Coordinates of C-alpha atoms and ligand atoms in Angstrom, one line a residue:
X154 CA -15.2 -20.8 41.7
X155 CA -14.8 -21.4 37.9
X156 CA -16.0 -18.5 35.8
X157 CA -17.2 -19.6 32.4
X158 CA -17.6 -16.9 29.9
X159 CA -19.9 -17.9 26.9
X160 CA -18.1 -15.7 24.5
X161 CA -14.6 -17.0 25.4
X162 CA -12.3 -17.5 22.4
X163 CA -9.6 -20.0 21.6
X164 CA -6.6 -17.7 21.5
X165 CA -4.3 -20.4 20.3
X166 CA -5.9 -20.5 17.0
X167 CA -6.6 -17.9 14.3
X168 CA -10.3 -17.2 13.8
X169 CA -11.9 -18.6 10.6
X170 CA -13.9 -15.9 8.7
X171 CA -16.8 -16.2 6.2
X172 CA -17.8 -13.3 4.1
X173 CA -21.6 -13.7 3.5
X174 CA -22.7 -11.9 0.3
X175 CA -26.4 -11.9 -0.7
X176 CA -26.9 -11.7 -4.4
X177 CA -30.0 -11.0 -6.4
X178 CA -29.4 -10.5 -10.2
X179 CA -25.8 -9.5 -9.6
X180 CA -24.2 -11.0 -12.7
X181 CA -22.7 -7.7 -13.6
X182 CA -20.9 -7.3 -10.3
X183 CA -20.2 -10.8 -9.1
X184 CA -16.8 -11.4 -10.9
X185 CA -15.3 -8.1 -9.6
X186 CA -16.7 -8.6 -6.2
X187 CA -15.3 -12.0 -5.8
X188 CA -11.9 -10.9 -7.0
X189 CA -11.7 -8.0 -4.6
X190 CA -13.1 -9.9 -1.6
X191 CA -10.7 -12.8 -2.3
X192 CA -7.8 -10.3 -2.3
X193 CA -8.8 -9.2 1.1
X194 CA -9.0 -12.7 2.3
X195 CA -5.6 -13.6 1.0
X196 CA -4.2 -10.5 2.7
X197 CA -5.7 -11.2 6.0
X198 CA -4.6 -14.8 5.8
X199 CA -1.0 -13.7 4.9
X200 CA -1.0 -11.2 7.9
X201 CA -2.0 -14.1 10.1
X202 CA -5.2 -12.4 11.2
X203 CA -7.6 -15.1 10.0
X204 CA -7.4 -18.8 9.5
X205 CA -6.5 -20.4 6.2
X206 CA -10.0 -22.0 6.2
X207 CA -11.8 -18.7 5.7
X208 CA -14.0 -18.4 2.6
X209 CA -16.6 -16.2 0.8
X210 CA -20.1 -17.4 0.7
X211 CA -22.3 -16.1 -2.1
X212 CA -26.0 -16.6 -1.4
X213 CA -28.0 -16.5 -4.6
X214 CA -31.4 -15.2 -3.7
X215 CA -33.3 -16.8 -6.6
X216 CA -31.8 -14.6 -9.3
X217 CA -33.2 -14.6 -12.7
X218 CA -30.0 -13.8 -14.5
X219 CA -26.8 -15.8 -14.8
X220 CA -25.7 -15.1 -11.1
X221 CA -25.7 -18.7 -10.0
X222 CA -23.8 -20.0 -13.2
X223 CA -21.2 -17.2 -12.5
X224 CA -20.8 -18.3 -8.8
X225 CA -20.4 -21.9 -10.0
X226 CA -17.7 -20.9 -12.5
X227 CA -15.9 -18.7 -9.9
X228 CA -15.9 -21.6 -7.3
X229 CA -14.2 -23.9 -9.9
X230 CA -11.3 -21.4 -10.2
X231 CA -11.0 -20.6 -6.6
X232 CA -11.5 -22.8 -3.6
X233 CA -12.4 -19.9 -1.3
X234 CA -15.6 -19.3 -3.1
X235 CA -18.6 -21.2 -1.8
X236 CA -22.2 -20.9 -2.9
X237 CA -25.7 -21.3 -1.7
X238 CA -28.7 -21.1 -4.0
X239 CA -32.1 -20.4 -2.7
X240 CA -35.1 -21.8 -4.6
X241 CA -36.7 -18.4 -5.1
X242 CA -36.3 -14.7 -4.3
X243 CA -37.0 -14.4 -0.5
X244 CA -35.3 -10.8 0.0
X245 CA -31.9 -9.8 1.2
X246 CA -32.6 -10.4 4.9
X247 CA -33.7 -13.9 4.4
X248 CA -30.7 -14.5 2.1
X249 CA -28.4 -13.3 4.9
X250 CA -30.1 -15.6 7.4
X251 CA -29.7 -18.6 5.1
X252 CA -26.0 -17.7 5.0
X253 CA -25.7 -17.3 8.8
X254 CA -27.4 -20.7 9.3
X255 CA -25.1 -22.3 6.8
X256 CA -21.6 -20.9 7.9
X257 CA -19.7 -22.6 10.7
X258 CA -16.9 -20.2 11.4
X259 CA -15.6 -18.1 14.3
X260 CA -16.6 -14.8 12.6
X261 CA -18.7 -13.8 9.7
X262 CA -19.2 -10.5 7.9
X263 CA -22.2 -9.7 5.7
X264 CA -21.5 -7.4 2.8
X265 CA -23.5 -6.4 -0.4
X266 CA -22.3 -7.8 -3.8
X267 CA -22.0 -4.3 -5.4
X268 CA -19.1 -3.4 -2.9
X269 CA -20.7 0.0 -2.1
X270 CA -19.3 -0.7 1.4
X271 CA -15.6 0.0 1.8
X272 CA -13.9 -3.5 1.8
X273 CA -10.8 -2.0 3.5
X274 CA -12.9 -1.9 6.6
X275 CA -13.0 -5.7 6.7
X276 CA -9.5 -5.7 8.2
X277 CA -10.4 -3.0 10.8
X278 CA -13.5 -5.2 11.7
X279 CA -11.4 -8.3 12.3
X280 CA -9.0 -6.2 14.4
X281 CA -11.8 -4.9 16.6
X282 CA -13.1 -8.5 17.0
X283 CA -9.5 -9.5 18.0
X284 CA -9.6 -6.7 20.6
X285 CA -12.7 -8.1 22.1
X286 CA -15.8 -6.8 20.2
X287 CA -18.5 -9.4 19.4
X288 CA -20.4 -7.2 16.9
X289 CA -18.7 -4.7 14.7
X290 CA -20.9 -2.2 12.7
X291 CA -19.9 -0.6 9.5
X292 CA -21.3 2.9 9.8
X293 CA -21.6 5.4 7.0
X294 CA -20.1 8.7 7.9
X295 CA -22.0 10.6 5.2
X296 CA -25.0 10.1 2.8
X297 CA -23.8 12.4 0.1
X298 CA -24.0 9.5 -2.5
X299 CA -27.7 8.9 -1.9
X300 CA -30.3 10.8 -3.7
X301 CA -32.6 13.2 -1.8
X302 CA -35.6 10.7 -1.5
X303 CA -33.4 8.0 -0.1
X304 CA -31.9 10.5 2.4
X305 CA -35.2 11.8 3.4
X306 CA -36.8 8.3 3.9
X307 CA -33.8 7.0 5.8
X308 CA -33.9 10.0 8.2
X309 CA -37.6 9.8 8.8
X310 CA -37.2 6.0 9.4
X311 CA -34.5 6.4 11.9
X312 CA -36.4 9.2 13.7
X313 CA -39.6 7.1 13.9
X314 CA -37.7 3.9 15.1
X315 CA -35.9 6.0 17.7
X316 CA -39.2 7.5 18.9
X317 CA -40.7 3.9 19.1
X318 CA -37.8 3.0 21.4
X319 CA -36.0 0.6 19.0
X320 CA -32.4 0.9 19.6
X321 CA -30.4 0.8 16.4
X322 CA -27.3 2.1 14.9
X323 CA -28.1 5.1 12.5
X324 CA -26.5 4.9 9.1
X325 CA -25.5 1.3 9.5
X326 CA -27.0 -1.1 6.8
X327 CA -26.0 -4.7 6.6
X328 CA -22.2 -4.4 6.6
X329 CA -21.4 -6.0 9.9
X330 CA -19.3 -8.5 11.7
X331 CA -20.8 -11.1 14.1
X332 CA -18.9 -13.5 16.3
X333 CA -20.0 -17.1 16.3
X334 CA -21.7 -16.9 19.7
X335 CA -23.8 -13.7 18.7
X336 CA -24.7 -15.5 15.4
X337 CA -26.0 -18.5 17.5
X338 CA -27.9 -16.1 19.8
X339 CA -29.4 -14.3 16.7
X340 CA -30.5 -17.5 15.2
X341 CA -32.7 -18.2 18.2
X342 CA -35.0 -15.4 17.1
X343 CA -37.3 -17.7 14.9
X344 CA -39.9 -15.1 14.0
X345 CA -40.6 -14.9 10.2
X346 CA -41.2 -11.0 10.3
X347 CA -37.6 -10.2 11.3
X348 CA -35.7 -7.0 11.2
X349 CA -32.0 -8.1 11.6
X350 CA -30.4 -4.8 12.4
X351 CA -32.9 -4.0 15.2
X352 CA -32.5 -7.5 16.6
X353 CA -28.6 -7.5 16.5
X354 CA -28.4 -4.2 18.3
X355 CA -30.9 -5.4 21.1
X356 CA -28.8 -8.5 21.8
X357 CA -26.6 -6.4 24.0
X358 CA -23.1 -7.8 23.4
X359 CA -20.0 -5.8 23.3
X360 CA -20.0 -3.7 20.1
X361 CA -17.7 -1.6 18.2
X362 CA -17.9 0.4 14.9
X363 CA -15.8 1.2 11.8
X364 CA -16.6 4.4 9.8
X365 CA -16.5 4.7 6.0
X366 CA -18.0 6.6 3.1
X367 CA -20.3 4.6 1.0
X368 CA -19.5 4.5 -2.7
X369 CA -22.0 4.4 -5.6
X370 CA -22.8 1.1 -7.2
X371 CA -20.0 0.3 -9.8
X372 CA -22.4 -1.8 -12.0
X373 CA -25.9 -3.0 -12.0
X374 CA -28.7 -1.2 -10.3
X375 CA -30.3 -1.1 -6.9
X376 CA -32.8 -3.8 -6.1
X377 CA -34.7 -1.5 -3.7
X378 CA -37.4 0.6 -5.3
X379 CA -39.1 3.3 -3.3
X380 CA -42.0 1.0 -2.4
X381 CA -39.7 -1.8 -1.4
X382 CA -38.0 0.6 1.0
X383 CA -41.4 1.8 2.4
X384 CA -42.3 -2.0 2.8
X385 CA -39.1 -2.6 4.7
X386 CA -39.7 0.3 6.9
X387 CA -43.3 -0.9 7.8
X388 CA -42.0 -4.4 8.5
X389 CA -39.3 -3.0 10.7
X390 CA -41.7 -0.8 12.7
X391 CA -44.4 -3.3 13.1
X392 CA -42.0 -6.1 14.0
X393 CA -40.6 -4.2 16.8
X394 CA -43.3 -2.0 18.3
X395 CA -47.0 -2.1 19.2
X396 CA -46.9 1.7 19.7
X397 CA -48.8 2.3 16.5
X398 CA -51.6 0.4 17.9
X399 CA -51.6 2.5 21.0
X400 CA -51.5 5.7 19.0
X401 CA -54.8 4.5 17.4
X402 CA -56.3 4.1 20.9
X403 CA -55.2 7.6 21.9
X404 CA -56.6 8.9 18.5
X405 CA -59.9 7.3 19.4
X406 CA -59.9 8.9 22.9
X407 CA -59.2 12.3 21.4
X408 CA -61.8 12.0 18.8
X409 CA -64.4 11.0 21.5
X410 CA -63.5 14.0 23.7
X411 CA -63.6 16.2 20.6
X412 CA -67.0 14.9 19.6
X413 CA -68.5 15.6 23.2
X414 CA -67.5 19.3 22.7
X415 CA -68.9 19.3 19.2
X416 CA -72.1 17.9 20.5
X417 CA -72.3 20.6 23.3
X418 CA -71.6 23.2 20.6
X419 CA -74.4 21.9 18.2
X420 CA -76.9 21.7 21.1
X421 CA -76.1 25.2 22.2
X422 CA -76.3 26.6 18.7
X423 CA -79.7 24.9 18.2
X424 CA -80.9 26.3 21.5
X425 CA -79.9 29.9 20.6
X426 CA -81.1 29.4 17.1
X427 CA -77.7 30.1 15.4
X428 CA -77.5 26.8 13.7
X429 CA -76.7 27.1 10.0
X430 CA -77.3 23.9 8.0
X431 CA -73.6 23.4 7.0
X432 CA -72.9 21.0 4.2
X433 CA -69.1 21.6 4.1
X434 CA -68.5 20.9 7.8
X435 CA -70.6 17.7 7.6
X436 CA -68.8 16.4 4.6
X437 CA -65.4 17.4 5.9
X438 CA -65.9 15.6 9.2
X439 CA -67.2 12.4 7.3
X440 CA -64.1 12.3 5.2
X441 CA -61.7 13.0 8.1
X442 CA -63.4 10.3 10.4
X443 CA -63.5 7.8 7.5
X444 CA -59.8 8.5 6.9
X445 CA -59.0 8.0 10.6
X446 CA -60.9 4.8 10.7
X447 CA -59.4 3.3 7.6
X448 CA -55.9 4.2 8.6
X449 CA -56.6 2.6 12.1
X450 CA -58.0 -0.5 10.5
X451 CA -55.0 -0.7 8.2
X452 CA -52.5 -0.5 11.2
X453 CA -54.5 -3.2 13.1
X454 CA -54.6 -5.2 9.9
X455 CA -50.8 -5.0 9.6
X456 CA -50.4 -6.6 13.1
X457 CA -53.0 -9.2 12.3
X458 CA -51.2 -10.0 9.1
X459 CA -48.1 -10.5 11.1
X460 CA -49.7 -12.9 13.5
X461 CA -51.2 -14.8 10.6
X462 CA -47.7 -15.2 9.0
X463 CA -46.1 -16.3 12.4
X464 CA -49.0 -18.8 13.2
X465 CA -48.5 -20.5 9.9
X466 CA -44.8 -20.9 10.8
X467 CA -43.8 -21.6 7.2
X468 CA -40.1 -22.3 6.4
X469 CA -38.2 -19.0 5.5
X470 CA -36.4 -20.4 2.4
X471 CA -35.4 -23.7 0.6
X472 CA -31.9 -24.4 -0.5
X473 CA -31.7 -25.7 -4.0
X474 CA -28.1 -26.2 -4.5
X475 CA -24.9 -25.6 -2.5
X476 CA -21.2 -25.4 -3.2
X477 CA -18.7 -26.3 -0.6
X478 CA -15.0 -26.1 -1.4
X479 CA -12.2 -27.6 0.6
X480 CA -9.5 -25.0 1.7
Ligands
LIG210 N1 -30.4 -8.4 -2.5 C1 -30.9 -9.7 -2.4 N2 -32.2 -10.0 -2.5 C2 -33.1 -8.9 -2.8 C3 -32.6 -7.8 -3.0 C4 -31.3 -7.4 -2.8 O1 -30.1 -10.6 -1.9 O2 -34.3 -9.3 -3.0 C5 -28.9 -8.2 -2.4 C6 -28.3 -7.4 -3.6 O3 -27.8 -8.4 -4.6 C7 -27.1 -6.7 -2.9 C8 -27.7 -6.4 -1.6 O4 -28.8 -7.3 -1.3 O5 -26.0 -7.6 -2.8 C9 -28.2 -5.0 -1.4 O6 -29.0 -4.7 -2.5 P1 -28.9 -3.2 -3.3 O7 -27.5 -2.9 -3.6 O8 -29.8 -3.3 -4.4 O9 -29.5 -2.3 -2.2 P2 -29.1 -0.7 -2.0 O10 -27.6 -0.6 -1.8 O11 -29.5 0.0 -3.2 O12 -29.8 -0.3 -0.7
LIG211 MG1 -26.2 -1.4 -3.1

C-alpha cells in the first residue's frame, strides 16, 4: 500500500519563505521594518534554513499616506522586497488574505509593519516548521505593554469566544507561520465575514508555538480604535457561533415563564384587594422589555446582515498594482 501524506515536504530543497506584512498608513515604520526583516531573511538564507528565493511582501491596504511610494522605492533598492497595492482600505484581515492568495512559497509568516512582534521569533518559527509543525503561532507571554482597556477587552473577548466553543489560541494575534498546504486549505474558506485566527486553529493540523513579549510601537499609531476592536469582536463572534441567537430564545422562554408568575401575582392581588396602582413598576418593566426586545432584534439583525453580505458574494478586494522582483 502506498501511503500519501498531503503535507509531505520536499526534504532535498530548502523551503522558500514569504513574510507578509499588511500596511495601512505605515510610512513612518516601513523603511525600518523592511531593513530589519531583510536582515532576518539574509541571516536565515546564510544559515541555509530557507531558500534564496524567499522575500518580503508588503500589502498596502489602501493607505492614504506615502506607504505605497515608499514600498516602490524600497523594492528598487532590494530585490527581496515585493509589493501589492489594494485599491482601497479593506482591513488588516483582508490585506493578509490578499497576501496569502498572492504568495506561492513553501511557508509564509504574517507580521505587522510596526514590528511590535519579536522578529527574532521568525527563526524559531522556521525551525519548528522544519521539525514538522504546519502552523506556528506567535504567542505573547505578557500584556503589560497594553493599556487597561485593551487588556480588559481582550480578556472578555477570549472568555466569550471560549464559552461559545471557538477554539483559539489566547494572546496570539496575527504573527503566525503557515505551511503551503495549510494556506491552501485556509483559502478554501470563501466566506466574506471571516475571522482568520479562529479558522486557522479549527483546521486541526500539527501546530506549535513560540513565546515572546510584545513591544510598544516604535513609530506611528495604532489603526485600531476602541470601536474598531469592538466591531472586530462582534464579527468574530457572529462569524463562528449562533449561540447568541439561542440565548435570545432562552431569554424569551424565561421572560414568558416570569410573566405567567407576574400574571398570577397580579390576579391574586386584585382578588385580595391589595393592588396598588404602581406607576414605577409598569414603566420599569416597559423599559426592561423594550431593551430586551431591541437587543434581541439587534442580534438577529447582525446575523441577517451576515447572510446579506455572503449572499451578495462580492469580491473581497481588488489589486491595483503589484511589484514582483526576481531573486
Ligand atoms: N492594518 C491594515 N489595515 C487596517 C488596519 C491595520 O493593514 O485597516 C495593518 C497595520 O498597518 C499594521 C497591522 O495591520 O501593520 C496591525 O495594526 P496596528 O499596529 O494598528 O494594530 P495593533 O497592534 O494596535 O493591534
Ligand atoms: Mg501594532
